[in-house]
XYZ file of C-alpha atoms in Angstrom:
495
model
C -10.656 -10.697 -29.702
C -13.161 -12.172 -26.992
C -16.988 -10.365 -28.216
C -19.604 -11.937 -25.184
C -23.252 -10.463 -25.671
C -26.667 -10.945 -23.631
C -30.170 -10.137 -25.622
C -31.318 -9.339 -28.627
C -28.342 -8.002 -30.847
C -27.055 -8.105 -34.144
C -23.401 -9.852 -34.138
C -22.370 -8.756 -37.325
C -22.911 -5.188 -36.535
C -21.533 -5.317 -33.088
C -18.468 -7.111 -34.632
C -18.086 -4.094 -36.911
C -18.307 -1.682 -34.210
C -15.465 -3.371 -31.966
C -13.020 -2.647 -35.106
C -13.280 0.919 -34.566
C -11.294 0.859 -31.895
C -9.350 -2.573 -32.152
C -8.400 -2.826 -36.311
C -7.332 -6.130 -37.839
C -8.732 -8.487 -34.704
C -10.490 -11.607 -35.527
C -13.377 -12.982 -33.404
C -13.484 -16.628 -33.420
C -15.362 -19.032 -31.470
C -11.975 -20.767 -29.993
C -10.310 -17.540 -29.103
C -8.376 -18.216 -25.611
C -7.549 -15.102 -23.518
C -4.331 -13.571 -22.742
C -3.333 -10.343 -21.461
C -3.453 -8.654 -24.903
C -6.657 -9.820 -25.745
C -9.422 -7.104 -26.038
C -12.476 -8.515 -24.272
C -15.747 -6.705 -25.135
C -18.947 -7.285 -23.065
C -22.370 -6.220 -23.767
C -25.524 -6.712 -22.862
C -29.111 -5.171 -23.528
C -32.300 -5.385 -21.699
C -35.423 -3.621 -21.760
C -36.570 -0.877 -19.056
C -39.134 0.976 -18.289
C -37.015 4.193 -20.052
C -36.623 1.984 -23.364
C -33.595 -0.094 -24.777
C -30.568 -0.314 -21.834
C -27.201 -1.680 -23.076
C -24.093 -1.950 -20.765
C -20.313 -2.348 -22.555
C -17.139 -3.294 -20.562
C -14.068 -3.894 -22.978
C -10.963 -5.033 -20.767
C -7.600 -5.894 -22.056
C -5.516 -7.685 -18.862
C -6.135 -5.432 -15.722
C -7.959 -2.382 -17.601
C -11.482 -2.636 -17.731
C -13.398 0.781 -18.970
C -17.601 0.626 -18.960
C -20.379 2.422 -20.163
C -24.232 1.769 -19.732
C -26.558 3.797 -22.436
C -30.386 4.002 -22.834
C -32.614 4.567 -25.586
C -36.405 5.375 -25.759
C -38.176 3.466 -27.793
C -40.742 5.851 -29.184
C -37.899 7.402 -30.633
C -37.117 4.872 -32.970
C -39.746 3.162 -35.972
C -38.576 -0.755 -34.469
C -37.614 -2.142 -31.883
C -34.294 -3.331 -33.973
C -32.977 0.165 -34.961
C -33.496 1.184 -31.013
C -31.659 -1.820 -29.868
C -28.875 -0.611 -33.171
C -28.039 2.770 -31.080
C -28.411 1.855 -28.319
C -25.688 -0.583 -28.534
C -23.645 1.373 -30.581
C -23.708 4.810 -28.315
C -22.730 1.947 -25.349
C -19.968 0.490 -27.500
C -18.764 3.907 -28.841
C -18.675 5.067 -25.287
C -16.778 2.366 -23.429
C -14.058 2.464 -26.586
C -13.688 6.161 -26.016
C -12.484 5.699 -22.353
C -10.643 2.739 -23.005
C -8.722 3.761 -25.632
C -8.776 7.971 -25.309
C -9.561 9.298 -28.754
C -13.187 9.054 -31.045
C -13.539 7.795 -34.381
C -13.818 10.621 -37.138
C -17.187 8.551 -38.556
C -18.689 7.930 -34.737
C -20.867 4.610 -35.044
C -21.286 4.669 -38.451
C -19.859 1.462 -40.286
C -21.709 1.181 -43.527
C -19.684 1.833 -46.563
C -21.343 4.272 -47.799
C -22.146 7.688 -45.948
C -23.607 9.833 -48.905
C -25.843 6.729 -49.573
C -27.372 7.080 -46.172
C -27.432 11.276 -46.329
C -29.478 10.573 -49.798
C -31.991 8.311 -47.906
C -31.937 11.016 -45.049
C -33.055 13.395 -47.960
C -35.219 10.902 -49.757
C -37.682 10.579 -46.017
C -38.172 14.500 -46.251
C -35.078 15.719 -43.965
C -33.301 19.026 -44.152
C -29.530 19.399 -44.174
C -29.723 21.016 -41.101
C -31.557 18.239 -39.892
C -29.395 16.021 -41.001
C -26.290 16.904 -40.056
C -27.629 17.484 -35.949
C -28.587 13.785 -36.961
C -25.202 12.581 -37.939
C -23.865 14.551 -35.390
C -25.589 13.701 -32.070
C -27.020 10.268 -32.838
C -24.257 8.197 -35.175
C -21.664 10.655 -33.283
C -19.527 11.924 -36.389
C -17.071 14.883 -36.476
C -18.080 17.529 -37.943
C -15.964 17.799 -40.739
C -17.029 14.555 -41.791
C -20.605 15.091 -41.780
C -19.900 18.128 -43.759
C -18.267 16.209 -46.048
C -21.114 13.629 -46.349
C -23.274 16.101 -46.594
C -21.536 18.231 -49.127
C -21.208 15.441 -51.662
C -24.690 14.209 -51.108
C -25.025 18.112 -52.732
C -23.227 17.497 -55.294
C -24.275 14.283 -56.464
C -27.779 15.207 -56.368
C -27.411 17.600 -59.568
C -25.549 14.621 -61.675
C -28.183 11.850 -60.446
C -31.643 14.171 -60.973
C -30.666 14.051 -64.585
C -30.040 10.289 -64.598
C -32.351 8.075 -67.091
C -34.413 5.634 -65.815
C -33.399 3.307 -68.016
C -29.794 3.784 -67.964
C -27.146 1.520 -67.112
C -23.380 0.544 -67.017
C -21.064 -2.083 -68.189
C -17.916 -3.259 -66.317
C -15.274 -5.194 -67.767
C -12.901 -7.229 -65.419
C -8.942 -7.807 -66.106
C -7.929 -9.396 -63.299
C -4.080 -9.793 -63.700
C -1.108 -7.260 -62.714
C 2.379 -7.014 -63.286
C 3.056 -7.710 -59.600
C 0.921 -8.104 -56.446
C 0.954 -5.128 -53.757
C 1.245 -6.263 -50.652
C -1.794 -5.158 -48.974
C -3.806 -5.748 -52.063
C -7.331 -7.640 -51.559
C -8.358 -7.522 -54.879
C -8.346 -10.561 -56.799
C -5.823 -9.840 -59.275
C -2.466 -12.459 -60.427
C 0.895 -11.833 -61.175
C 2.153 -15.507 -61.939
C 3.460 -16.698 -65.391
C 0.801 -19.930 -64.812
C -2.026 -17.883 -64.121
C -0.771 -15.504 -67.049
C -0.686 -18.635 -69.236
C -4.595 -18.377 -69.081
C -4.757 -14.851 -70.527
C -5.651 -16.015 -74.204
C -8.264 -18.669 -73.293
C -10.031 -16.010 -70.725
C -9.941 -13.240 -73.182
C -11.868 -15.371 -75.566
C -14.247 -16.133 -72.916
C -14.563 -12.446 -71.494
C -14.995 -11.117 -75.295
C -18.065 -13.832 -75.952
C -19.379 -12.682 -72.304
C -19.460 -9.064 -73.667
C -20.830 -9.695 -76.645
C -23.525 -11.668 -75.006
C -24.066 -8.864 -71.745
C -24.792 -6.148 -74.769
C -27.335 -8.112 -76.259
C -28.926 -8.598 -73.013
C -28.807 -5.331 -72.053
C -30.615 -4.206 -75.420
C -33.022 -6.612 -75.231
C -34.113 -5.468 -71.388
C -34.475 -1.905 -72.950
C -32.048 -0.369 -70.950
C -29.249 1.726 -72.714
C -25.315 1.965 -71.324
C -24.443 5.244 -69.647
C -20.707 4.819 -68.438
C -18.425 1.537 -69.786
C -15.288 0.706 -67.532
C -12.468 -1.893 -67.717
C -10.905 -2.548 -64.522
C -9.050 -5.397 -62.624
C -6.126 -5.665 -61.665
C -4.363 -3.763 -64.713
C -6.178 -3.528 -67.599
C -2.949 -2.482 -69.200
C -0.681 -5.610 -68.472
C -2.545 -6.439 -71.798
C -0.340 -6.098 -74.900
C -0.816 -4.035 -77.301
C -2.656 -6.736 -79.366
C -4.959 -7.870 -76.996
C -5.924 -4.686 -75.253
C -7.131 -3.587 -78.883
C -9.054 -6.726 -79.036
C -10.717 -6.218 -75.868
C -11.763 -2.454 -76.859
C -13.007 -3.711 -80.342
C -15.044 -6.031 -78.424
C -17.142 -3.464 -76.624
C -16.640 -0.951 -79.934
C -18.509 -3.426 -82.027
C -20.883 -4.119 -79.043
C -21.667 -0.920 -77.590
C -22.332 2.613 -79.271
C -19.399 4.592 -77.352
C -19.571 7.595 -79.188
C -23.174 7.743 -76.792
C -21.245 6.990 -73.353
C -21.142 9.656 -71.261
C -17.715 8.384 -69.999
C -14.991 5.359 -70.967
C -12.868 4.173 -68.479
C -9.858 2.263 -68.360
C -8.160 1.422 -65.154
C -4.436 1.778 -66.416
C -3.398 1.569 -62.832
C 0.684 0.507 -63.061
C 2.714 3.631 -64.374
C 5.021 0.992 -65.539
C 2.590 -1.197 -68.283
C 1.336 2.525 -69.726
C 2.921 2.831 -73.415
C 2.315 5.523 -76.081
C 0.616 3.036 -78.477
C -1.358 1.437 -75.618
C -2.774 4.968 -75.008
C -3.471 5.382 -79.088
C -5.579 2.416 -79.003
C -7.737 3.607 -75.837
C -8.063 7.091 -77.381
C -8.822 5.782 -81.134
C -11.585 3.125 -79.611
C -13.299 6.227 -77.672
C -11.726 5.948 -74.104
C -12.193 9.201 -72.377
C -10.803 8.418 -69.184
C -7.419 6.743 -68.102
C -6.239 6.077 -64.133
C -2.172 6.584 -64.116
C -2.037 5.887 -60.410
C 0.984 5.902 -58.291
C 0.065 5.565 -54.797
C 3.208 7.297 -53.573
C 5.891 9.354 -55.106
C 8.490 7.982 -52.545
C 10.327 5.260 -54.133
C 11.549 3.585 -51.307
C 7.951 3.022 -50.476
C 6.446 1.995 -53.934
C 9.455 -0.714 -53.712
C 8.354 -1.962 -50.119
C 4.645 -2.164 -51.331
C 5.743 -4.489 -53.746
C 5.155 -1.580 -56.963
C 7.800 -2.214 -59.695
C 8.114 1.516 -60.756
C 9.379 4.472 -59.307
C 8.076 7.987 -59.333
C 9.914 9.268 -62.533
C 7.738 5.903 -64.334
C 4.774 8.067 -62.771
C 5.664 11.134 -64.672
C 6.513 9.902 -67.566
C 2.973 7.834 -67.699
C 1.215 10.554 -66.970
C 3.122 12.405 -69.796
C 2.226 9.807 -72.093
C -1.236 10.064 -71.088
C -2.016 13.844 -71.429
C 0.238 13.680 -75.198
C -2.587 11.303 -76.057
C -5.412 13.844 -75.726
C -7.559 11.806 -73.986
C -9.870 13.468 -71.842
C -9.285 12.755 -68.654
C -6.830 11.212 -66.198
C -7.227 10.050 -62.772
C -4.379 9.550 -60.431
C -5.061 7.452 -56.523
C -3.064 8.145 -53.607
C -2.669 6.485 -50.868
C -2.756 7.731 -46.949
C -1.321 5.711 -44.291
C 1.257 3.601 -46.410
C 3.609 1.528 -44.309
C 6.926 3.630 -43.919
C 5.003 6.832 -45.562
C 5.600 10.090 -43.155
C 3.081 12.978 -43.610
C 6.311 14.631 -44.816
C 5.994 11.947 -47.598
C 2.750 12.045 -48.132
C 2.581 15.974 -48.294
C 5.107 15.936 -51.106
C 3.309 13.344 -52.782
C 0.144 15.388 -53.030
C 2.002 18.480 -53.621
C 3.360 16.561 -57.016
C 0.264 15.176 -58.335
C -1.514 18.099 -58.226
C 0.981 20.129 -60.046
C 0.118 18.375 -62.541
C -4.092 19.227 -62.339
C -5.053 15.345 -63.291
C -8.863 15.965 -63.803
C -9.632 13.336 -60.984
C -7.780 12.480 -58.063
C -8.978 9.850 -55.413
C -7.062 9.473 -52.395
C -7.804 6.031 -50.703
C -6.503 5.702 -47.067
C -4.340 2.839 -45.912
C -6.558 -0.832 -45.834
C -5.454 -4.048 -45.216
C -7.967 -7.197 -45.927
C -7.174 -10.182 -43.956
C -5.707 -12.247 -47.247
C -2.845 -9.781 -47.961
C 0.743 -10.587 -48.017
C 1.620 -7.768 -45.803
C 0.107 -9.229 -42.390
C 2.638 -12.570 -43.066
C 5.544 -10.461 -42.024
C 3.409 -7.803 -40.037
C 0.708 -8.652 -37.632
C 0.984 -5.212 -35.994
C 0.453 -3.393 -39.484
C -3.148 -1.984 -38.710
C -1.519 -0.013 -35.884
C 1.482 1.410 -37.364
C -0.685 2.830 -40.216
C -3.255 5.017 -38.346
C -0.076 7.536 -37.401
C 0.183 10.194 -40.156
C -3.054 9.131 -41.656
C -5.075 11.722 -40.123
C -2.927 14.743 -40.922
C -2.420 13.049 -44.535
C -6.019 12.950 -45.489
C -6.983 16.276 -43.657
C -3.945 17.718 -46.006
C -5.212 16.228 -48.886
C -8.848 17.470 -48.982
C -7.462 20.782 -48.070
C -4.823 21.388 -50.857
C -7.506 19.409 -53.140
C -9.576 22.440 -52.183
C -7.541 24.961 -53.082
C -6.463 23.902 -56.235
C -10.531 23.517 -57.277
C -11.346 20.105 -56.594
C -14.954 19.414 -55.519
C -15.235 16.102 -53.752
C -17.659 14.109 -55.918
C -17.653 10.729 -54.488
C -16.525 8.848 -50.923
C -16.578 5.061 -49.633
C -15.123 3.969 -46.407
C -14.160 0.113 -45.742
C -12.988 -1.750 -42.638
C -10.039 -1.824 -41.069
C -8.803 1.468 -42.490
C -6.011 3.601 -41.052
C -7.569 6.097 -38.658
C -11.164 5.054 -39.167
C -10.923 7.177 -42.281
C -12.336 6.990 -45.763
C -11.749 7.189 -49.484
C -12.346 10.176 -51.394
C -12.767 11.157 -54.957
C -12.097 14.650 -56.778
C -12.555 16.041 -59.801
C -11.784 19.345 -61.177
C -15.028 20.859 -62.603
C -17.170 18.548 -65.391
C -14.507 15.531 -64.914
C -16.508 13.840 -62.313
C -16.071 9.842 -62.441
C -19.909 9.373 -63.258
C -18.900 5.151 -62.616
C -17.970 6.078 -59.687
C -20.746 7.645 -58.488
C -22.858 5.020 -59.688
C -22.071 2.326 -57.901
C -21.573 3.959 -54.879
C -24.860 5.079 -55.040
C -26.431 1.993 -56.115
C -28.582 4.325 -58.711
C -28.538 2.057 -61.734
C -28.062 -1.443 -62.553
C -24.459 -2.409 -63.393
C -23.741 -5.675 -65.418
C -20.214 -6.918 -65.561
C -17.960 -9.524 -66.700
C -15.034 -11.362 -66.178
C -13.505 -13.124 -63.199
C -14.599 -11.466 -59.647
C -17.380 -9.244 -61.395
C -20.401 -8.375 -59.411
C -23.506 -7.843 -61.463
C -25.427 -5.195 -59.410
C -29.108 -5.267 -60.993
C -30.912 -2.006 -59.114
C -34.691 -1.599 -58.923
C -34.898 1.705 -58.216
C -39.140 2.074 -57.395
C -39.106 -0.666 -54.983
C -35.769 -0.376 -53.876
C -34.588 -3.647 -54.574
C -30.973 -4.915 -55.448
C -30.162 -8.651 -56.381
C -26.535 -9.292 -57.059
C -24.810 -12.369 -59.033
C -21.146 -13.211 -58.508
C -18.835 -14.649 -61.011
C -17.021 -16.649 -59.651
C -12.839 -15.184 -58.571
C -10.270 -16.970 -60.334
C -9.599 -17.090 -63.800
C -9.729 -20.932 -63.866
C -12.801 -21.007 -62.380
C -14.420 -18.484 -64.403
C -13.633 -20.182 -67.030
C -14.939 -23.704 -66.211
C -17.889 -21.609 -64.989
C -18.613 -19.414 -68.284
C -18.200 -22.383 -70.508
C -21.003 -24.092 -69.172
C -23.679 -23.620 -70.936
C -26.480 -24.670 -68.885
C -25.319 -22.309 -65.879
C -24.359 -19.790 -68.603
C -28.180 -19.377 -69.612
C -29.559 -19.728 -66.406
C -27.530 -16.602 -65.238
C -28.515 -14.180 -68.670
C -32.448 -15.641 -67.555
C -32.095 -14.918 -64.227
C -30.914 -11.231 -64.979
C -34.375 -10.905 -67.383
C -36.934 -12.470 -64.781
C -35.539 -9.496 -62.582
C -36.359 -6.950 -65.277
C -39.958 -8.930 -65.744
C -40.854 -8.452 -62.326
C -39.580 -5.293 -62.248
C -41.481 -3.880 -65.005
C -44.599 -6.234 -64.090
């Protein structure tokens, strides 16, 4: 799509905004107009009332406008007043265009309880806050309820949170297969499995080396969790190696919570779950997405529904504590007839967590090879799915505990996590929340260090693919300079 602005705005943001209503679209700079392209105009100007900004989005011969104006005593900067502004002008324009208003109005960070926690941090009032998200970022109701809600909720787990806590994430980026909207860096091929025995070397040393860091900052691990990709394409021999690793590293029997992302129903074995339980795992994710099998197969899942079941058997015979299952809203092909059934089954079961995630599709995923149209198709039953799924969640006691939203999501919607009562996914809420460093390893791994006083985060990227991590983590010099880096931010921290 065409984006053409006049003053003083933030591109980024505006581009954000204009994938509300127009998912999937691309802006770049050589874009030629046809009669499907969206073309969004805006400009912004100061009055004498405050900050003015005009939209016009046309596609062909339909052209819809709006002009909105801000005061600027209303607003701490000038920035923030231009940010509304904008954004009530955009919002507008997109609701007479296209006829309907996005569940989460103008809001397009990730995180919504994040910015409900800062509401509450400056002083404000739920009631405040909610005629806040309401009237000025424009959000239904129910959502700033549920915002709002698990802002609540989270407060009573994060009030008792050390100071000097922290996690530890573990990345195994490989899976059986590849899902075809999948964005995470994850890999299915036998080359790139070929590199499984050098990297777990390399990903065991990194632990080893992350732990001893950790202790000598002063800090002390709270929650542990091994993700990817499938933690559990591991064999049996390695995936004890890799949970020996942290055992001999780490003092689990202090965690407040183990995780393991087992995430393929089809790579979940009785003596794989043995060796999580018997190294101090407490919680397991046996995730399905879907229990309609004509679906998992067109998403590219090698397993069917009854693999789900007998996973999740597997799982609660093991006796560990917990067990999360994800579902996903919005699936290409996936009715709300589907879906329905889908949550109807997984809950029947009373997993301790559930998170359902609703449809997303990042630009690098196999799905948009064979359908450009995809971000479209998805939004129809996604509504009714999720609304279906926080109810029934409801009245089977789950409290939502956690919530993220991303771009280019069916409906405008979000992710949500829930937990029957003391199972909360504390990792979860962590770095959501951005409450507490989080140091990680392996290929893709963000280390999140979080100053909490002076609200300050500095992040360090390893680098994505396996090869590369592994030319990268055996170099020594750049090896060091990252574990220094990590303690200068402590030193200034602490002064």
């Amino acid at each position: 799509m065409i984006l053409i602005t006049e003053g003083d705005v933030n591109i980024y943001y505006l581009q954000t905004l204009c994938l509300l209503f127009f998912p999937g679209e691309t802006f770049s700079p050589d874009e030629v107009e046809s009669e499907q392209t969206p073309v969004v105009s805006l400009s912004v100007k100061d009055t004498e009332e405050g900050i003015e900004s005009t939209c016009t989005i046309r596609v062909g011969d339909r052209v819809r406008s709006s002009t909105h104006t801000e005061p600027l005593s209303a607003y701490p900067t000038r920035e923030k007043c231009i940010k509304i502004s904008s954004g009530i002008a955009i919002f507008e324009a997109g609701k007479r265009f296209l006829g309907f208003s996005p569940p989460w109005g103008i809001l397009t960070g990730v995180r919504p309880v994040k910015l409900v926690a800062d509401m509450v941090a400056n002083g404000m009032d739920y009631a405040s806050i909610r005629r806040r998200l309401t009237k000025e970022y424009f959000l239904n109701p129910k959502k700033a309820s549920l915002a709002i809600n698990i802002c609540k909720f989270q407060n009573k787990i994060l009030k008792k949170l050390p100071p000097d806590s922290c996690s530890l994430y573990i990345s195994i980026p490989f899976c059986p297969s590849r899902c075809t909207y999948c964005s995470f860096v994850s890999y299915s091929t036998k080359k790139l499995f070929s590199l499984l025995p050098e990297y777990l070397d390399r990903l065991c040393l990194d632990i080893e080396r992350t732990v001893k860091t950790i202790n000598e900052l002063g800090l002390k691990i709270l929650t542990v969790y091994i993700g990817g990709g499938t933690p559990t394409v591991l064999d049996e021999a390695q995936l004890e190696r890799v949970l020996k690793t942290v055992g001999e590293n780490v003092d689990v029997a202090s965690l407040r919570e183990y995780s393991v992302e087992g995430g393929r129903p089809d790579t979940i074995t009785p003596g794989k779950m043995r060796l999580m339980v018997e190294n101090g795992v407490t919680r397991v994710s046996v995730n399905t997405q879907t229990l309609t099998d004509h679906v998992l197969a067109d998403i590219g899942r090698h397993h069917t529904a009854e693999d789900y079941y007998r996973a999740f058997s597997i799982a609660r015979d093991s006796g560990v504590k917990c067990i999360n299952t994800d579902l996903i809203a919005g699936l290409p092909g996936e009715t709300f007839t589907m879906f329905s059934r889908s949550v109807d089954g997984v809950i029947a079961l009373k997993p301790e967590n559930l998170t359902v995630h609703t449809f997303c599709v990042k630009r690098a995923a196999e799905i948009l090879q064979t359908d450009s149209e995809i971000y479209h198709r998805s939004s129809g039953d996604a509504v009714k799915s999720v609304d279906y799924s926080q109810l029934k969640a409801k009245l089977a006691d789950y409290t939502p505990y956690y919530m993220y939203r991303q771009k280019n999501t069916a409906g405008n919607l979000e992710n949500v996590g829930f937990a029957l009562d003391g199972h909360e996914g504390l990792y979860n809420i962590f770095i959501m929340e951005e409450v507490h460093s989080i140091f990680a390893c392996g290929a893709g791994a963000v280390t999140k260090l979080v100053d909490r006083e002076n609200k300050r985060i500095k992040r360090y990227f390893m680098p994505k693919y396996p090869y590369e991590y592994l030319k990268y983590s055996g170099d020594a010099e750049k090896s060091d300079a990252f574990y220094r880096e990590m303690k200068d931010f402590y030193s200034a921290q602490n002064g």
